[in-house]
PDB file of C-alpha atoms in Angstrom:
ATOM      1  CA  UNK A   1      10.323   3.814  -1.946  1.00 93.00           C
ATOM      2  CA  UNK A   2       8.818   0.372  -2.000  1.00 90.00           C
ATOM      3  CA  UNK A   3       9.732  -3.117  -3.048  1.00 80.00           C
ATOM      4  CA  UNK A   4       9.943  -5.979  -2.192  1.00 79.00           C
ATOM      5  CA  UNK A   5      12.153  -4.537   0.482  1.00 91.00           C
ATOM      6  CA  UNK A   6      13.771  -1.319  -0.727  1.00 92.00           C
ATOM      7  CA  UNK A   7      16.395  -1.443   2.048  1.00 93.00           C
ATOM      8  CA  UNK A   8      17.928  -4.531   0.422  1.00 92.00           C
ATOM      9  CA  UNK A   9      19.102  -2.404  -2.490  1.00 91.00           C
ATOM     10  CA  UNK A  10      22.777  -1.581  -1.828  1.00 92.00           C
ATOM     11  CA  UNK A  11      22.315   1.838  -3.461  1.00 93.00           C
ATOM     12  CA  UNK A  12      19.248   2.791  -1.429  1.00 95.00           C
ATOM     13  CA  UNK A  13      20.866   5.538   0.644  1.00 97.00           C
ATOM     14  CA  UNK A  14      22.858   6.837  -2.355  1.00 96.00           C
ATOM     15  CA  UNK A  15      19.561   7.386  -4.150  1.00 94.00           C
ATOM     16  CA  UNK A  16      18.092   9.020  -1.039  1.00 96.00           C
ATOM     17  CA  UNK A  17      21.077  11.373  -0.929  1.00 96.00           C
ATOM     18  CA  UNK A  18      20.499  12.413  -4.538  1.00 95.00           C
ATOM     19  CA  UNK A  19      16.802  13.016  -3.912  1.00 94.00           C
ATOM     20  CA  UNK A  20      17.545  15.064  -0.820  1.00 93.00           C
ATOM     21  CA  UNK A  21      19.656  17.483  -2.878  1.00 95.00           C
ATOM     22  CA  UNK A  22      16.443  18.152  -4.841  1.00 93.00           C
ATOM     23  CA  UNK A  23      14.519  18.689  -1.595  1.00 92.00           C
ATOM     24  CA  UNK A  24      12.286  15.690  -2.300  1.00 93.00           C
ATOM     25  CA  UNK A  25      10.628  14.109   0.720  1.00 95.00           C
ATOM     26  CA  UNK A  26      11.104  10.362   1.025  1.00 97.00           C
ATOM     27  CA  UNK A  27       8.669   7.784   2.378  1.00 97.00           C
ATOM     28  CA  UNK A  28       9.911   4.226   2.828  1.00 97.00           C
ATOM     29  CA  UNK A  29       7.569   1.225   2.719  1.00 96.00           C
ATOM     30  CA  UNK A  30       9.305  -1.567   4.611  1.00 97.00           C
ATOM     31  CA  UNK A  31       8.844  -4.952   6.225  1.00 96.00           C
ATOM     32  CA  UNK A  32      10.669  -3.444   9.194  1.00 96.00           C
ATOM     33  CA  UNK A  33      12.986  -6.430   9.608  1.00 95.00           C
ATOM     34  CA  UNK A  34      16.250  -4.571   8.931  1.00 94.00           C
ATOM     35  CA  UNK A  35      15.308  -1.170  10.352  1.00 96.00           C
ATOM     36  CA  UNK A  36      17.293  -1.576  13.569  1.00 96.00           C
ATOM     37  CA  UNK A  37      20.707  -1.851  11.913  1.00 94.00           C
ATOM     38  CA  UNK A  38      19.951   0.975   9.474  1.00 96.00           C
ATOM     39  CA  UNK A  39      18.176   3.305  11.898  1.00 97.00           C
ATOM     40  CA  UNK A  40      20.891   5.989  11.974  1.00 97.00           C
ATOM     41  CA  UNK A  41      20.790   6.432   8.206  1.00 97.00           C
ATOM     42  CA  UNK A  42      16.999   6.261   8.103  1.00 97.00           C
ATOM     43  CA  UNK A  43      16.495   9.197  10.448  1.00 97.00           C
ATOM     44  CA  UNK A  44      18.972  11.202   8.354  1.00 96.00           C
ATOM     45  CA  UNK A  45      17.651  10.406   4.892  1.00 96.00           C
ATOM     46  CA  UNK A  46      14.006   9.338   5.200  1.00 97.00           C
ATOM     47  CA  UNK A  47      11.050  11.497   6.252  1.00 97.00           C
ATOM     48  CA  UNK A  48       8.559   8.714   7.014  1.00 97.00           C
ATOM     49  CA  UNK A  49       8.477   4.932   7.339  1.00 98.00           C
ATOM     50  CA  UNK A  50       5.394   2.830   6.620  1.00 98.00           C
ATOM     51  CA  UNK A  51       5.748  -0.719   7.918  1.00 98.00           C
ATOM     52  CA  UNK A  52       3.785  -3.691   6.648  1.00 97.00           C
ATOM     53  CA  UNK A  53       1.818  -5.337   9.446  1.00 98.00           C
ATOM     54  CA  UNK A  54       0.123  -8.627   8.562  1.00 97.00           C
ATOM     55  CA  UNK A  55      -1.343  -9.742  11.885  1.00 97.00           C
ATOM     56  CA  UNK A  56      -0.734  -9.982  15.583  1.00 97.00           C
ATOM     57  CA  UNK A  57       2.749 -11.245  16.414  1.00 97.00           C
ATOM     58  CA  UNK A  58       2.239 -14.987  15.699  1.00 97.00           C
ATOM     59  CA  UNK A  59       0.202 -14.418  12.539  1.00 98.00           C
ATOM     60  CA  UNK A  60       2.541 -11.710  11.257  1.00 98.00           C
ATOM     61  CA  UNK A  61       5.529 -14.068  11.555  1.00 97.00           C
ATOM     62  CA  UNK A  62       3.536 -16.857   9.917  1.00 97.00           C
ATOM     63  CA  UNK A  63       2.483 -14.762   6.911  1.00 96.00           C
ATOM     64  CA  UNK A  64       5.959 -13.248   6.524  1.00 94.00           C
ATOM     65  CA  UNK A  65       7.514 -16.721   6.895  1.00 94.00           C
ATOM     66  CA  UNK A  66      10.263 -15.128   8.975  1.00 95.00           C
ATOM     67  CA  UNK A  67      10.576 -16.250  12.616  1.00 96.00           C
ATOM     68  CA  UNK A  68      10.785 -13.202  14.867  1.00 97.00           C
ATOM     69  CA  UNK A  69       9.758 -10.776  12.110  1.00 97.00           C
ATOM     70  CA  UNK A  70       7.366  -8.887  14.397  1.00 98.00           C
ATOM     71  CA  UNK A  71       9.932  -8.645  17.200  1.00 97.00           C
ATOM     72  CA  UNK A  72      12.609  -7.363  14.791  1.00 97.00           C
ATOM     73  CA  UNK A  73      10.229  -4.717  13.487  1.00 97.00           C
ATOM     74  CA  UNK A  74       9.291  -3.704  17.041  1.00 97.00           C
ATOM     75  CA  UNK A  75      12.950  -3.379  18.033  1.00 97.00           C
ATOM     76  CA  UNK A  76      13.737  -1.346  14.913  1.00 97.00           C
ATOM     77  CA  UNK A  77      10.901   1.101  15.505  1.00 97.00           C
ATOM     78  CA  UNK A  78      11.967   1.482  19.128  1.00 97.00           C
ATOM     79  CA  UNK A  79      15.464   2.468  17.980  1.00 97.00           C
ATOM     80  CA  UNK A  80      14.033   4.987  15.503  1.00 97.00           C
ATOM     81  CA  UNK A  81      12.017   6.626  18.291  1.00 95.00           C
ATOM     82  CA  UNK A  82      15.058   6.751  20.566  1.00 97.00           C
ATOM     83  CA  UNK A  83      17.044   8.526  17.858  1.00 97.00           C
ATOM     84  CA  UNK A  84      14.258  10.865  16.780  1.00 97.00           C
ATOM     85  CA  UNK A  85      11.139  10.851  18.992  1.00 96.00           C
ATOM     86  CA  UNK A  86       8.970  12.696  16.463  1.00 94.00           C
ATOM     87  CA  UNK A  87       9.979  10.509  13.510  1.00 96.00           C
ATOM     88  CA  UNK A  88       6.832   9.578  11.594  1.00 97.00           C
ATOM     89  CA  UNK A  89       6.027   5.861  11.521  1.00 97.00           C
ATOM     90  CA  UNK A  90       2.731   4.420  10.332  1.00 98.00           C
ATOM     91  CA  UNK A  91       1.577   0.891   9.500  1.00 98.00           C
ATOM     92  CA  UNK A  92      -0.282  -0.598   6.569  1.00 97.00           C
ATOM     93  CA  UNK A  93      -2.188  -3.869   6.515  1.00 98.00           C
ATOM     94  CA  UNK A  94      -3.593  -5.797   3.583  1.00 96.00           C
ATOM     95  CA  UNK A  95      -6.826  -7.407   4.795  1.00 98.00           C
ATOM     96  CA  UNK A  96      -7.485 -10.793   3.202  1.00 97.00           C
ATOM     97  CA  UNK A  97      -8.811 -14.296   3.856  1.00 96.00           C
ATOM     98  CA  UNK A  98      -5.845 -15.207   6.033  1.00 96.00           C
ATOM     99  CA  UNK A  99      -6.045 -12.359   8.523  1.00 97.00           C
ATOM    100  CA  UNK A 100      -9.448 -10.620   8.511  1.00 98.00           C
ATOM    101  CA  UNK A 101     -10.588 -12.504  11.613  1.00 98.00           C
ATOM    102  CA  UNK A 102      -7.586 -10.963  13.441  1.00 98.00           C
ATOM    103  CA  UNK A 103      -8.370  -7.415  12.305  1.00 98.00           C
ATOM    104  CA  UNK A 104      -8.998  -5.999  15.776  1.00 98.00           C
ATOM    105  CA  UNK A 105      -5.894  -7.794  17.077  1.00 98.00           C
ATOM    106  CA  UNK A 106      -3.890  -6.169  14.287  1.00 98.00           C
ATOM    107  CA  UNK A 107      -4.987  -2.755  15.535  1.00 98.00           C
ATOM    108  CA  UNK A 108      -3.844  -3.651  19.035  1.00 97.00           C
ATOM    109  CA  UNK A 109      -0.526  -4.889  17.603  1.00 97.00           C
ATOM    110  CA  UNK A 110      -0.089  -1.548  15.835  1.00 97.00           C
ATOM    111  CA  UNK A 111      -0.558   0.228  19.153  1.00 95.00           C
ATOM    112  CA  UNK A 112       2.073  -2.061  20.683  1.00 94.00           C
ATOM    113  CA  UNK A 113       4.462  -1.040  17.933  1.00 96.00           C
ATOM    114  CA  UNK A 114       3.837   2.610  18.778  1.00 95.00           C
ATOM    115  CA  UNK A 115       2.910   3.682  15.256  1.00 97.00           C
ATOM    116  CA  UNK A 116       1.027   6.938  14.868  1.00 96.00           C
ATOM    117  CA  UNK A 117      -1.570   5.531  12.489  1.00 98.00           C
ATOM    118  CA  UNK A 118      -2.565   2.369  10.630  1.00 98.00           C
ATOM    119  CA  UNK A 119      -4.260   2.013   7.263  1.00 97.00           C
ATOM    120  CA  UNK A 120      -6.045  -0.912   5.621  1.00 97.00           C
ATOM    121  CA  UNK A 121      -6.487  -2.115   2.052  1.00 95.00           C
ATOM    122  CA  UNK A 122      -8.022  -5.219   0.485  1.00 96.00           C
ATOM    123  CA  UNK A 123      -5.729  -7.561  -1.436  1.00 93.00           C
ATOM    124  CA  UNK A 124      -4.997  -6.884  -5.081  1.00 89.00           C
ATOM    125  CA  UNK A 125      -5.605 -10.260  -6.721  1.00 85.00           C
ATOM    126  CA  UNK A 126      -6.393  -9.339 -10.317  1.00 75.00           C
ATOM    127  CA  UNK A 127      -3.749  -6.924 -11.650  1.00 68.00           C
ATOM    128  CA  UNK A 128      -0.246  -7.362 -13.082  1.00 65.00           C
ATOM    129  CA  UNK A 129       1.206  -4.872 -10.606  1.00 64.00           C
ATOM    130  CA  UNK A 130       4.078  -5.514  -8.201  1.00 65.00           C
ATOM    131  CA  UNK A 131       6.298  -7.554 -10.553  1.00 61.00           C
ATOM    132  CA  UNK A 132       3.634 -10.036 -11.645  1.00 59.00           C
ATOM    133  CA  UNK A 133       4.424 -10.953 -15.217  1.00 61.00           C
ATOM    134  CA  UNK A 134       0.919 -12.341 -15.657  1.00 62.00           C
ATOM    135  CA  UNK A 135      -2.243 -11.998 -13.550  1.00 64.00           C
ATOM    136  CA  UNK A 136      -2.710 -14.623 -10.846  1.00 65.00           C
ATOM    137  CA  UNK A 137      -4.712 -17.713 -11.714  1.00 67.00           C
ATOM    138  CA  UNK A 138      -7.887 -18.554  -9.775  1.00 69.00           C
ATOM    139  CA  UNK A 139      -6.115 -20.861  -7.329  1.00 73.00           C
ATOM    140  CA  UNK A 140      -3.674 -18.101  -6.367  1.00 75.00           C
ATOM    141  CA  UNK A 141      -6.457 -15.517  -6.153  1.00 79.00           C
ATOM    142  CA  UNK A 142      -8.492 -17.769  -3.885  1.00 80.00           C
ATOM    143  CA  UNK A 143      -5.651 -17.903  -1.360  1.00 85.00           C
ATOM    144  CA  UNK A 144      -6.404 -14.264  -0.521  1.00 91.00           C
ATOM    145  CA  UNK A 145     -10.023 -13.703  -1.553  1.00 94.00           C
ATOM    146  CA  UNK A 146     -12.423 -13.827   1.372  1.00 96.00           C
ATOM    147  CA  UNK A 147     -14.743 -16.767   0.520  1.00 95.00           C
ATOM    148  CA  UNK A 148     -18.352 -15.904  -0.232  1.00 96.00           C
ATOM    149  CA  UNK A 149     -19.603 -18.113   2.602  1.00 97.00           C
ATOM    150  CA  UNK A 150     -17.781 -16.072   5.257  1.00 97.00           C
ATOM    151  CA  UNK A 151     -18.570 -12.594   3.917  1.00 98.00           C
ATOM    152  CA  UNK A 152     -21.044 -12.084   6.808  1.00 98.00           C
ATOM    153  CA  UNK A 153     -18.110 -12.615   9.201  1.00 98.00           C
ATOM    154  CA  UNK A 154     -16.133  -9.969   7.347  1.00 98.00           C
ATOM    155  CA  UNK A 155     -19.088  -7.569   7.557  1.00 98.00           C
ATOM    156  CA  UNK A 156     -19.301  -8.036  11.321  1.00 98.00           C
ATOM    157  CA  UNK A 157     -15.565  -7.488  11.652  1.00 98.00           C
ATOM    158  CA  UNK A 158     -15.807  -4.234   9.691  1.00 98.00           C
ATOM    159  CA  UNK A 159     -18.442  -3.068  12.185  1.00 98.00           C
ATOM    160  CA  UNK A 160     -16.027  -3.754  15.049  1.00 98.00           C
ATOM    161  CA  UNK A 161     -13.232  -1.850  13.320  1.00 98.00           C
ATOM    162  CA  UNK A 162     -15.524   1.096  12.593  1.00 98.00           C
ATOM    163  CA  UNK A 163     -16.413   1.154  16.287  1.00 98.00           C
ATOM    164  CA  UNK A 164     -12.716   1.261  17.236  1.00 97.00           C
ATOM    165  CA  UNK A 165     -12.104   4.047  14.711  1.00 97.00           C
ATOM    166  CA  UNK A 166     -14.887   6.121  16.270  1.00 96.00           C
ATOM    167  CA  UNK A 167     -13.489   5.634  19.777  1.00 96.00           C
ATOM    168  CA  UNK A 168      -9.911   6.440  18.706  1.00 95.00           C
ATOM    169  CA  UNK A 169     -10.008   9.294  16.165  1.00 95.00           C
ATOM    170  CA  UNK A 170      -6.930   9.439  13.995  1.00 95.00           C
ATOM    171  CA  UNK A 171      -5.680   5.934  14.770  1.00 97.00           C
ATOM    172  CA  UNK A 172      -7.148   4.419  11.583  1.00 98.00           C
ATOM    173  CA  UNK A 173      -6.423   6.307   8.368  1.00 96.00           C
ATOM    174  CA  UNK A 174      -9.516   5.241   6.451  1.00 95.00           C
ATOM    175  CA  UNK A 175     -12.908   6.862   6.719  1.00 95.00           C
ATOM    176  CA  UNK A 176     -15.899   4.757   7.754  1.00 96.00           C
ATOM    177  CA  UNK A 177     -16.938   4.552   4.097  1.00 95.00           C
ATOM    178  CA  UNK A 178     -13.535   3.219   3.019  1.00 95.00           C
ATOM    179  CA  UNK A 179     -13.607   0.588   5.749  1.00 97.00           C
ATOM    180  CA  UNK A 180     -17.002  -0.616   4.527  1.00 97.00           C
ATOM    181  CA  UNK A 181     -15.586  -0.625   1.011  1.00 96.00           C
ATOM    182  CA  UNK A 182     -13.157  -3.375   1.986  1.00 97.00           C
ATOM    183  CA  UNK A 183     -16.179  -5.626   2.516  1.00 98.00           C
ATOM    184  CA  UNK A 184     -17.790  -4.371  -0.710  1.00 97.00           C
ATOM    185  CA  UNK A 185     -14.592  -5.056  -2.662  1.00 96.00           C
ATOM    186  CA  UNK A 186     -14.615  -8.738  -1.724  1.00 96.00           C
ATOM    187  CA  UNK A 187     -18.375  -9.016  -2.131  1.00 97.00           C
ATOM    188  CA  UNK A 188     -18.019  -7.676  -5.685  1.00 96.00           C
ATOM    189  CA  UNK A 189     -16.127 -10.802  -6.728  1.00 94.00           C
ATOM    190  CA  UNK A 190     -19.324 -12.740  -6.078  1.00 95.00           C
ATOM    191  CA  UNK A 191     -21.541 -10.172  -7.860  1.00 95.00           C
ATOM    192  CA  UNK A 192     -23.173  -9.095  -4.591  1.00 96.00           C
ATOM    193  CA  UNK A 193     -22.508  -5.443  -5.432  1.00 96.00           C
ATOM    194  CA  UNK A 194     -20.389  -3.368  -7.840  1.00 94.00           C
ATOM    195  CA  UNK A 195     -16.737  -2.753  -7.048  1.00 94.00           C
ATOM    196  CA  UNK A 196     -16.536   0.373  -4.875  1.00 93.00           C
ATOM    197  CA  UNK A 197     -15.896   3.579  -6.784  1.00 88.00           C
ATOM    198  CA  UNK A 198     -12.615   5.243  -5.887  1.00 86.00           C
ATOM    199  CA  UNK A 199     -12.071   8.922  -6.456  1.00 87.00           C
ATOM    200  CA  UNK A 200      -8.539   8.955  -7.802  1.00 90.00           C
ATOM    201  CA  UNK A 201      -6.336  11.372  -9.718  1.00 92.00           C
ATOM    202  CA  UNK A 202      -3.108   9.333  -9.555  1.00 92.00           C
ATOM    203  CA  UNK A 203      -2.358   9.335 -13.313  1.00 93.00           C
ATOM    204  CA  UNK A 204      -2.578  13.148 -13.345  1.00 93.00           C
ATOM    205  CA  UNK A 205      -0.564  13.942 -10.212  1.00 92.00           C
ATOM    206  CA  UNK A 206       1.932  11.127  -9.714  1.00 91.00           C
ATOM    207  CA  UNK A 207       4.094   8.573 -11.469  1.00 94.00           C
ATOM    208  CA  UNK A 208       5.658   5.227 -10.572  1.00 94.00           C
ATOM    209  CA  UNK A 209       9.260   4.486 -11.559  1.00 93.00           C
ATOM    210  CA  UNK A 210      10.155   0.827 -11.144  1.00 90.00           C
ATOM    211  CA  UNK A 211      13.602  -0.542 -10.292  1.00 87.00           C
ATOM    212  CA  UNK A 212      14.416  -1.225 -13.958  1.00 90.00           C
ATOM    213  CA  UNK A 213      13.415   2.315 -14.982  1.00 94.00           C
ATOM    214  CA  UNK A 214       9.937   1.453 -16.234  1.00 94.00           C
ATOM    215  CA  UNK A 215       7.531   4.394 -15.892  1.00 96.00           C
ATOM    216  CA  UNK A 216       3.837   3.837 -15.150  1.00 94.00           C
ATOM    217  CA  UNK A 217       1.004   6.316 -14.537  1.00 94.00           C
ATOM    218  CA  UNK A 218       0.253   4.321 -11.370  1.00 92.00           C
ATOM    219  CA  UNK A 219       1.145   0.883 -10.042  1.00 88.00           C
ATOM    220  CA  UNK A 220      -1.624  -0.814 -11.983  1.00 89.00           C
ATOM    221  CA  UNK A 221      -1.734   0.628 -15.510  1.00 92.00           C
ATOM    222  CA  UNK A 222       0.526  -0.286 -18.404  1.00 91.00           C
ATOM    223  CA  UNK A 223       4.028   1.161 -18.778  1.00 93.00           C
ATOM    224  CA  UNK A 224       4.474   4.282 -20.882  1.00 95.00           C
ATOM    225  CA  UNK A 225       8.252   4.451 -21.143  1.00 96.00           C
ATOM    226  CA  UNK A 226      11.585   3.920 -19.413  1.00 97.00           C
ATOM    227  CA  UNK A 227      13.936   6.518 -17.923  1.00 97.00           C
ATOM    228  CA  UNK A 228      16.893   4.725 -19.555  1.00 97.00           C
ATOM    229  CA  UNK A 229      15.428   5.618 -22.962  1.00 97.00           C
ATOM    230  CA  UNK A 230      14.113   9.147 -22.291  1.00 97.00           C
ATOM    231  CA  UNK A 231      14.067  11.697 -19.477  1.00 97.00           C
ATOM    232  CA  UNK A 232      10.986  11.681 -17.275  1.00 96.00           C
ATOM    233  CA  UNK A 233       9.366  14.929 -18.537  1.00 96.00           C
ATOM    234  CA  UNK A 234       9.545  13.596 -22.112  1.00 97.00           C
ATOM    235  CA  UNK A 235       7.850  10.365 -21.076  1.00 98.00           C
ATOM    236  CA  UNK A 236       5.119  12.126 -19.102  1.00 96.00           C
ATOM    237  CA  UNK A 237       4.369  14.502 -21.960  1.00 96.00           C
ATOM    238  CA  UNK A 238       4.697  12.084 -24.852  1.00 96.00           C
ATOM    239  CA  UNK A 239       1.741  11.778 -27.227  1.00 96.00           C
ATOM    240  CA  UNK A 240       1.000   8.315 -25.826  1.00 95.00           C
ATOM    241  CA  UNK A 241       0.950   9.505 -22.201  1.00 96.00           C
ATOM    242  CA  UNK A 242      -1.150  12.582 -22.931  1.00 96.00           C
ATOM    243  CA  UNK A 243      -3.650  10.497 -24.904  1.00 96.00           C
ATOM    244  CA  UNK A 244      -3.875   7.986 -22.055  1.00 96.00           C
ATOM    245  CA  UNK A 245      -4.739  10.705 -19.556  1.00 95.00           C
ATOM    246  CA  UNK A 246      -7.237  12.322 -21.919  1.00 95.00           C
ATOM    247  CA  UNK A 247      -9.016   9.050 -22.681  1.00 95.00           C
ATOM    248  CA  UNK A 248      -9.001   7.465 -19.215  1.00 94.00           C
ATOM    249  CA  UNK A 249     -12.519   7.228 -17.789  1.00 91.00           C
ATOM    250  CA  UNK A 250     -12.132   5.614 -14.409  1.00 86.00           C
ATOM    251  CA  UNK A 251     -15.789   4.671 -14.060  1.00 83.00           C
ATOM    252  CA  UNK A 252     -15.510   2.595 -17.252  1.00 88.00           C
ATOM    253  CA  UNK A 253     -11.992   1.223 -16.901  1.00 91.00           C
ATOM    254  CA  UNK A 254     -11.699  -2.353 -15.618  1.00 89.00           C
ATOM    255  CA  UNK A 255      -8.287  -1.763 -14.012  1.00 90.00           C
ATOM    256  CA  UNK A 256      -9.584   1.283 -12.132  1.00 91.00           C
ATOM    257  CA  UNK A 257     -12.768  -0.552 -11.139  1.00 89.00           C
ATOM    258  CA  UNK A 258     -10.815  -3.361  -9.440  1.00 89.00           C
ATOM    259  CA  UNK A 259      -8.098  -1.122  -7.993  1.00 90.00           C
ATOM    260  CA  UNK A 260      -7.517  -1.594  -4.256  1.00 91.00           C
ATOM    261  CA  UNK A 261      -6.062   1.823  -3.541  1.00 83.00           C
ATOM    262  CA  UNK A 262      -6.441   5.357  -4.757  1.00 81.00           C
ATOM    263  CA  UNK A 263      -4.639   8.654  -4.634  1.00 85.00           C
ATOM    264  CA  UNK A 264      -6.634  11.853  -4.711  1.00 85.00           C
ATOM    265  CA  UNK A 265      -4.425  14.856  -4.091  1.00 84.00           C
ATOM    266  CA  UNK A 266      -5.621  18.467  -4.162  1.00 79.00           C
ATOM    267  CA  UNK A 267      -3.665  20.182  -6.904  1.00 65.00           C
ATOM    268  CA  UNK A 268      -3.486  23.635  -8.406  1.00 59.00           C
ATOM    269  CA  UNK A 269      -2.020  22.472 -11.694  1.00 49.00           C
ATOM    270  CA  UNK A 270      -2.619  19.133 -13.379  1.00 48.00           C
ATOM    271  CA  UNK A 271      -0.460  17.314 -15.889  1.00 45.00           C
ATOM    272  CA  UNK A 272      -1.547  17.582 -19.524  1.00 44.00           C
TER     273      UNK A 272
END
């Protein structure tokens, strides 16, 4: 469950209750700001929480534009642990122009929060995902793109993060190669190298259902139906959806090439 902030939906726990009757595991992506007051329900209904961490405490509050956002998240996670010590909490950080110089401090902040693991992604600046009605213009993209002139700084920071990952196995979710790919992703915007290839089977093993019922093969590709018009199996196995999966060649697809994340699950049976 993601958003925006999924916990702001008044029907959030009703939906969780329905999913639990189907024995579906639930992961919540959250800013962490409201976790403290909803902690009792979270440990009952949710299997894992992933909090968004944007920087060390001052930078996190600045980027979130919410005074005390880091402290509220820290207090909420502390309550979760007191209620259920083994409750799984991880963190996710989008690395971009505004925070890459604080990357090692972000890792230390994650340890302060007591999360079990932290993962990192570059910023998606070119897609229509996440409720963007149109792709961002260049000015908006440049707010997050690491400038070409400071790419060497980013490369040196990646080296530091790789060193931390080697000293603390399991703390950082990404492999060494994926950490280097964050640098390569930004460098690709300046034609220094190709966009990193991502091994991904998301359109064949998963589906995204948006708040209005829109169904997508992943966050980034075009919609292929709506659950208010047809049941999910019909949408997934429509002629249009099957053709999309048959024709998709990720190495040649511009959306896949610029994608910032990937899902590659081992499966015994694929969708059509």
